[in-house]
Coordinates of C-alpha atoms and ligand atoms in Angstrom, one line a residue:
M180 CA 141.5 -32.3 130.1
E181 CA 140.4 -30.9 133.5
K182 CA 136.8 -31.8 133.2
V183 CA 134.5 -33.5 130.8
R184 CA 132.5 -30.8 128.7
I185 CA 129.0 -32.7 128.4
G186 CA 126.2 -31.4 125.9
L187 CA 123.1 -32.7 126.7
I188 CA 120.0 -33.2 124.2
G189 CA 117.0 -34.0 125.3
C190 CA 116.0 -32.9 129.3
G191 CA 113.0 -35.0 129.4
G192 CA 112.8 -38.0 131.9
R193 CA 115.6 -40.5 131.4
S194 CA 118.0 -36.9 131.6
N195 CA 117.2 -37.0 135.1
S196 CA 118.9 -40.3 135.8
H197 CA 122.1 -38.8 134.1
R198 CA 121.8 -35.4 135.4
D199 CA 122.1 -37.4 138.9
S200 CA 125.3 -39.1 137.8
F201 CA 126.9 -36.1 136.6
L202 CA 125.8 -34.1 139.7
K203 CA 128.1 -36.7 141.8
M204 CA 131.3 -36.6 139.2
D205 CA 134.2 -33.9 139.9
D206 CA 135.5 -34.4 137.1
V207 CA 132.3 -33.7 134.7
Q208 CA 130.6 -30.2 133.6
V209 CA 127.1 -30.3 131.7
V210 CA 127.7 -26.7 129.4
A211 CA 125.1 -26.8 127.0
V212 CA 121.6 -28.4 127.1
A213 CA 119.2 -28.7 124.0
D214 CA 115.4 -29.2 123.9
P215 CA 112.5 -27.8 122.0
I216 CA 110.4 -27.9 126.1
E217 CA 111.5 -24.4 127.6
E218 CA 111.0 -25.2 130.7
R219 CA 112.9 -27.8 130.6
R220 CA 115.8 -26.9 128.7
L221 CA 115.3 -24.1 131.8
A222 CA 115.4 -26.1 134.3
A223 CA 118.2 -28.5 133.3
A224 CA 120.4 -25.7 132.7
K225 CA 119.6 -24.3 136.2
Q226 CA 120.3 -27.5 137.4
F227 CA 124.0 -27.8 136.1
G228 CA 124.6 -23.9 135.8
A229 CA 124.8 -24.3 131.9
E230 CA 124.9 -20.8 130.3
R231 CA 124.6 -22.8 126.4
I232 CA 121.2 -23.4 126.0
Y233 CA 119.5 -24.3 123.0
R234 CA 115.7 -25.2 121.5
D235 CA 116.9 -28.3 120.0
Y236 CA 119.8 -30.4 119.2
N237 CA 120.5 -28.9 115.6
E238 CA 121.0 -25.4 117.1
L239 CA 123.5 -26.9 119.1
Y240 CA 125.5 -29.0 116.4
D241 CA 125.2 -25.3 114.4
N242 CA 126.9 -23.9 117.2
E243 CA 129.1 -26.1 119.0
T244 CA 132.5 -28.0 118.1
K245 CA 135.1 -30.6 118.9
E246 CA 137.0 -28.0 120.2
T247 CA 133.8 -27.2 122.8
L248 CA 132.2 -30.5 123.7
D249 CA 133.7 -33.2 124.6
A250 CA 130.9 -35.4 124.2
V251 CA 127.0 -35.2 124.2
V252 CA 124.6 -37.4 125.9
I253 CA 121.2 -37.9 123.8
C254 CA 118.3 -38.6 125.4
I255 CA 115.4 -37.5 123.6
E256 CA 112.0 -39.6 122.2
P257 CA 112.7 -43.0 119.6
T258 CA 111.3 -41.3 116.6
A259 CA 113.0 -37.6 117.2
H260 CA 116.8 -39.2 116.3
A261 CA 117.0 -38.2 112.9
S262 CA 120.4 -36.7 112.7
S263 CA 121.2 -36.4 116.2
E264 CA 123.9 -39.0 116.2
T265 CA 125.0 -38.7 112.6
R266 CA 126.0 -34.5 113.0
A267 CA 127.8 -35.8 116.5
V268 CA 129.9 -38.2 113.9
E269 CA 130.4 -35.9 111.2
L270 CA 131.8 -32.8 114.1
G271 CA 133.6 -36.3 115.7
I272 CA 132.0 -35.8 119.3
P273 CA 131.7 -38.7 121.0
F274 CA 128.3 -39.9 122.3
L275 CA 126.2 -41.6 124.7
V276 CA 122.6 -42.6 123.4
E277 CA 119.7 -44.4 125.2
K278 CA 118.0 -46.9 123.7
P279 CA 116.2 -47.4 121.4
V280 CA 118.6 -45.4 119.2
N281 CA 116.7 -44.4 116.1
L282 CA 113.1 -46.1 115.2
D283 CA 114.0 -46.1 111.4
L284 CA 116.5 -49.7 111.5
E285 CA 118.0 -48.6 108.1
Q286 CA 119.4 -45.4 109.5
A287 CA 120.9 -47.0 112.5
R288 CA 123.1 -49.5 110.3
Q289 CA 124.4 -46.1 108.6
I290 CA 125.3 -44.9 111.9
A291 CA 126.9 -47.8 112.8
K292 CA 128.6 -48.1 109.7
K293 CA 130.1 -44.3 109.9
V294 CA 131.0 -44.7 113.8
E295 CA 132.9 -48.0 113.0
E296 CA 134.9 -45.8 110.2
T297 CA 135.7 -42.9 112.1
G298 CA 136.4 -45.1 115.3
L299 CA 134.5 -42.7 117.5
I300 CA 133.5 -43.2 121.3
T301 CA 130.1 -44.3 121.5
S302 CA 127.7 -45.6 124.3
V303 CA 124.2 -47.2 124.6
G304 CA 122.3 -47.1 127.8
F305 CA 122.2 -50.5 128.4
Q306 CA 123.0 -50.5 132.1
D307 CA 122.1 -53.9 133.2
R308 CA 125.4 -54.3 131.6
Y309 CA 127.7 -52.8 134.4
L310 CA 125.8 -54.3 137.1
N311 CA 127.6 -56.5 139.8
L312 CA 124.8 -59.2 139.5
M313 CA 125.1 -59.6 135.6
D314 CA 129.2 -60.3 136.3
M315 CA 128.5 -63.0 138.7
I316 CA 125.5 -65.2 136.0
K317 CA 128.7 -64.3 133.2
E318 CA 131.2 -65.9 135.8
E319 CA 128.3 -68.7 136.7
L320 CA 127.4 -70.1 133.0
P321 CA 130.6 -71.4 132.2
K322 CA 130.6 -73.9 135.2
H323 CA 127.8 -75.9 134.0
K324 CA 126.7 -77.7 131.3
K325 CA 126.2 -75.8 128.2
G326 CA 122.4 -75.2 127.2
G327 CA 118.8 -74.2 128.8
L328 CA 115.7 -72.9 129.0
V329 CA 116.0 -69.2 130.0
Y330 CA 112.2 -67.1 131.3
G331 CA 112.2 -63.4 130.7
A332 CA 110.1 -61.0 131.4
W333 CA 108.8 -57.4 131.7
V334 CA 105.3 -57.0 132.6
G335 CA 103.7 -53.9 134.4
G336 CA 101.8 -50.5 133.4
I337 CA 102.3 -48.2 130.9
P338 CA 105.2 -45.6 131.4
G339 CA 103.8 -41.9 131.4
V340 CA 105.4 -40.4 127.9
W341 CA 102.6 -39.0 125.4
W342 CA 105.3 -41.5 122.5
W343 CA 104.2 -44.4 124.5
Q344 CA 101.1 -45.0 123.4
K345 CA 101.3 -45.5 120.0
K346 CA 103.5 -48.3 118.9
S347 CA 105.0 -46.0 115.9
T348 CA 106.1 -43.6 118.1
C349 CA 108.0 -46.1 120.6
G350 CA 108.5 -49.1 118.8
G351 CA 106.0 -51.5 121.0
Q352 CA 106.9 -52.6 124.1
L353 CA 110.1 -54.9 123.3
V354 CA 111.5 -52.3 121.4
E355 CA 111.4 -49.7 124.0
Q356 CA 110.7 -51.0 127.3
N357 CA 112.0 -54.9 127.2
I358 CA 115.2 -54.4 125.0
H359 CA 117.0 -54.1 128.3
L360 CA 116.5 -57.8 129.0
A361 CA 117.0 -58.8 125.3
D362 CA 120.3 -56.9 125.6
C363 CA 120.7 -59.0 128.8
L364 CA 120.2 -61.8 126.8
R365 CA 122.9 -61.4 124.2
Y366 CA 125.3 -60.5 126.5
L367 CA 125.2 -63.5 128.2
F368 CA 124.5 -66.5 125.6
G369 CA 125.8 -64.1 122.2
E370 CA 124.0 -63.8 119.1
P371 CA 120.4 -65.3 118.3
L372 CA 119.7 -67.9 115.8
S373 CA 116.1 -67.0 115.1
V374 CA 113.3 -65.4 117.0
Y375 CA 109.4 -66.0 116.5
A376 CA 107.0 -63.7 118.3
T377 CA 103.3 -62.7 118.9
C378 CA 101.6 -60.6 120.4
S379 CA 97.7 -59.2 121.8
T380 CA 95.9 -56.1 122.3
G381 CA 92.3 -55.6 123.9
M382 CA 93.0 -55.8 127.2
V383 CA 94.2 -52.6 127.4
K384 CA 91.1 -49.9 126.2
P385 CA 92.1 -46.7 124.7
G386 CA 90.4 -44.2 126.7
V387 CA 90.1 -45.8 129.2
D388 CA 93.1 -47.2 130.0
A389 CA 95.2 -45.4 128.3
S390 CA 95.2 -42.6 125.9
E391 CA 92.5 -42.4 123.4
E392 CA 95.0 -42.7 120.6
Y393 CA 96.4 -46.3 122.2
D394 CA 97.3 -48.8 119.9
T395 CA 100.5 -50.6 120.8
D396 CA 100.5 -54.7 122.4
D397 CA 99.1 -55.4 125.3
H398 CA 101.5 -58.1 125.6
S399 CA 104.0 -60.1 123.4
T400 CA 106.3 -63.1 123.6
A401 CA 109.1 -63.7 122.1
V402 CA 110.7 -67.5 121.4
I403 CA 114.9 -66.6 120.9
R404 CA 117.2 -69.4 120.1
F405 CA 120.6 -69.3 121.1
P406 CA 123.6 -71.3 120.2
N407 CA 124.6 -74.0 122.4
N408 CA 120.8 -75.1 123.0
V409 CA 119.6 -72.0 124.7
T410 CA 115.9 -71.2 123.9
A411 CA 114.7 -68.0 125.9
T412 CA 111.6 -67.1 126.1
L413 CA 110.7 -63.0 126.7
V414 CA 107.4 -61.6 127.5
S415 CA 106.5 -57.9 127.8
G416 CA 102.8 -56.9 129.2
C417 CA 102.1 -53.7 130.1
Y418 CA 98.2 -53.9 130.9
S419 CA 99.2 -54.7 134.5
K420 CA 98.1 -52.1 137.3
D421 CA 98.7 -51.7 140.8
I422 CA 101.1 -54.6 141.0
R423 CA 105.0 -54.1 141.5
P424 CA 106.0 -54.7 137.9
N425 CA 107.2 -58.7 137.4
C426 CA 110.7 -58.1 135.6
G427 CA 114.1 -60.2 135.2
L428 CA 115.0 -63.6 133.6
V429 CA 114.7 -66.5 135.0
I430 CA 118.0 -69.1 133.5
T431 CA 117.4 -73.2 134.4
L432 CA 120.6 -74.6 133.6
D433 CA 121.1 -78.7 134.5
D434 CA 121.8 -78.2 137.7
M435 CA 120.6 -74.8 139.3
I436 CA 118.4 -72.3 138.8
I437 CA 119.8 -68.3 138.3
D438 CA 116.8 -65.8 139.2
Y439 CA 118.0 -62.1 138.1
R440 CA 115.2 -60.1 139.5
L441 CA 115.7 -56.6 137.4
R442 CA 118.4 -54.2 138.9
N443 CA 117.7 -55.8 142.1
N444 CA 119.1 -58.8 143.5
L445 CA 120.2 -62.2 142.5
I446 CA 119.4 -65.4 143.9
F447 CA 121.3 -68.8 142.5
K448 CA 119.3 -72.3 143.5
T449 CA 120.3 -75.7 143.6
G450 CA 118.8 -79.1 145.0
N451 CA 120.7 -77.8 148.2
Y452 CA 121.2 -74.5 149.2
T453 CA 119.7 -71.1 147.8
Y454 CA 122.2 -68.3 147.8
D455 CA 120.4 -64.7 147.8
V456 CA 122.9 -61.4 146.5
D457 CA 122.0 -58.4 146.7
R458 CA 123.6 -55.3 144.0
E459 CA 126.2 -53.4 144.7
R460 CA 125.9 -51.1 142.5
I461 CA 122.5 -50.0 143.4
D462 CA 123.2 -46.3 141.1
H463 CA 123.1 -48.3 137.7
T464 CA 122.7 -45.4 135.1
F465 CA 126.1 -44.0 137.0
Y466 CA 128.5 -46.8 135.9
L467 CA 126.8 -46.3 132.6
D468 CA 128.1 -43.2 132.6
K469 CA 131.3 -43.1 134.1
A470 CA 132.2 -45.7 132.3
F471 CA 131.6 -43.1 129.3
V472 CA 133.4 -40.3 131.0
Q473 CA 136.4 -42.6 131.8
A474 CA 136.8 -43.5 127.7
V475 CA 136.1 -39.8 126.7
K476 CA 138.9 -38.9 129.1
T477 CA 141.4 -41.3 128.5
G478 CA 140.8 -42.5 124.4
D479 CA 140.2 -45.8 126.2
A480 CA 136.8 -47.5 125.6
S481 CA 137.1 -50.7 126.7
G482 CA 135.4 -49.9 129.7
I483 CA 131.8 -49.1 127.8
R484 CA 130.2 -52.5 127.4
S485 CA 127.6 -51.6 124.9
N486 CA 129.1 -49.4 122.2
Y487 CA 126.6 -48.2 119.2
Q488 CA 127.8 -51.1 116.8
D489 CA 127.0 -53.6 119.8
A490 CA 123.8 -52.0 120.3
L491 CA 122.9 -51.8 116.8
K492 CA 122.8 -56.1 117.3
T493 CA 120.5 -55.7 119.9
H494 CA 118.0 -53.5 118.3
E495 CA 118.4 -55.8 115.2
L496 CA 116.5 -58.6 117.1
V497 CA 113.8 -56.9 119.0
F498 CA 112.8 -55.1 115.4
A499 CA 112.8 -58.7 113.8
A500 CA 110.6 -59.5 116.7
N501 CA 107.8 -57.1 115.7
Q502 CA 108.5 -58.2 112.1
S503 CA 107.7 -61.5 113.2
M504 CA 104.5 -60.4 115.2
E505 CA 103.6 -59.4 111.6
S506 CA 103.9 -61.7 109.3
G507 CA 103.9 -65.1 111.7
Q508 CA 106.9 -66.7 110.3
V509 CA 110.4 -67.3 112.4
I510 CA 112.7 -65.0 111.3
Y511 CA 116.4 -66.6 111.1
F512 CA 119.5 -64.3 111.8
Ligands
NAD618 N1 118.0 -46.5 130.1 C1 116.6 -46.6 130.7 O1 116.9 -47.1 131.6 C2 115.9 -45.6 130.1 C3 114.7 -45.4 131.2 C4 113.9 -44.4 130.5 C5 114.2 -43.8 129.1 N2 115.2 -43.9 128.2 C6 115.1 -43.7 127.2 O2 115.3 -42.7 127.3 C7 114.8 -42.2 126.3 C8 114.1 -40.6 126.2 O3 113.3 -40.7 127.7 P1 112.3 -40.0 128.3 O4 111.5 -40.8 129.3 O5 113.1 -38.8 129.1 O6 111.5 -39.1 127.1 P2 111.2 -37.9 127.6 O7 109.8 -37.5 126.5 O8 111.0 -37.3 129.1 O9 111.9 -36.6 127.4 C9 112.5 -36.3 125.9 C10 112.7 -35.1 125.7 O10 113.6 -34.8 124.5 C11 113.3 -33.7 123.7 N3 113.5 -33.5 122.2 C12 112.7 -33.8 121.5 N4 113.0 -33.3 120.3 C13 114.4 -32.9 120.5 C14 115.7 -32.6 120.1 N5 115.1 -32.2 118.2 N6 116.4 -31.6 120.2 C15 116.7 -31.7 121.8 N7 115.5 -32.3 122.8 C16 114.5 -32.9 122.2 C17 111.4 -33.6 124.4 O11 111.2 -32.5 124.3 C18 111.7 -34.1 125.6 O12 112.0 -33.3 126.7 C19 114.1 -42.9 125.0 O13 114.4 -43.4 124.3 C20 113.6 -44.2 126.3 O14 113.5 -45.0 125.7 C21 115.9 -45.0 128.6

């Protein structure tokens, strides 16, 4: 395969980051694009020189096969997925899909099952896993006594996309945004044992601070138990304005504090020293995309750090937290 031929599904905000990656890769050609918004699909087609332009993913799948496309990259809003991944599996076309992969967890489970059965190459947009900083945390943890407290935060404002205003269309901040840190927790500490979560509204005024239809949580807190005596508290907030978002993980071990400042830097602190590491792989989405392209080219998916089946487990965690917010009950896995 000389160039990996990609079909881009969804040409909105997030697709721009993938576009930047693909334009830097000599071995990738985006040959087809799909988006119901004409202006977006035409702009994307122009940027890539793509000649096959479709109004939505169904039109794309009706006209493409695995002989014409080597992979698809799916960047659509959380409620638009429906059969976007299922059709890729049926056609045998590898896909990279953005989180959250689906707001219908049952549908996501069915897709994961089909992906598993067919052995299709898949990847999900958890780019933190590809950072050198995450590698360093993973290397450091086994050097210390097991156990400890982890504080994770993603606190900022409300993203500009229309579908973020309602919990029914974005899944809530934990599902749509802080899912990145929930995934880091699983990547670092293994599978969760239980989650309890609570949330609050009333700080963000619909029609004043957000659109009239705003009904998502202003902030939430999830307490997640992991094996080996690790307890994580994950806070999410979208009520703050005019401040730099406060995002990252602070891991307090018996003799060290590891402070991961989301996609930015990492600080190791002990009683005697403080060691600050800058990110190396600044362009995190590039490394996510590169691993996927490499897997499609070679058939060896070992460089992919989050495939669909693995990502499903992170989705199950954040959906369970949502369930706990509603019921007030601890959810055990
Ligand atoms: N990994 C990350 O860091 C990251 C960052 C931002 C967004 N995201 C995720 O990426 C996804 C897209 O977010 P966004 O910010 O680009 O949203 P967006 O609203 O800017 O873009 C979504 C695009 O999908 C298009 N679309 C809708 N239905 C479609 C269909 N049937 N066929 C083809 N296209 C369709 C829309 O017209 C729109 O242009 C979301 O799941 C979001 O959570 C991930």
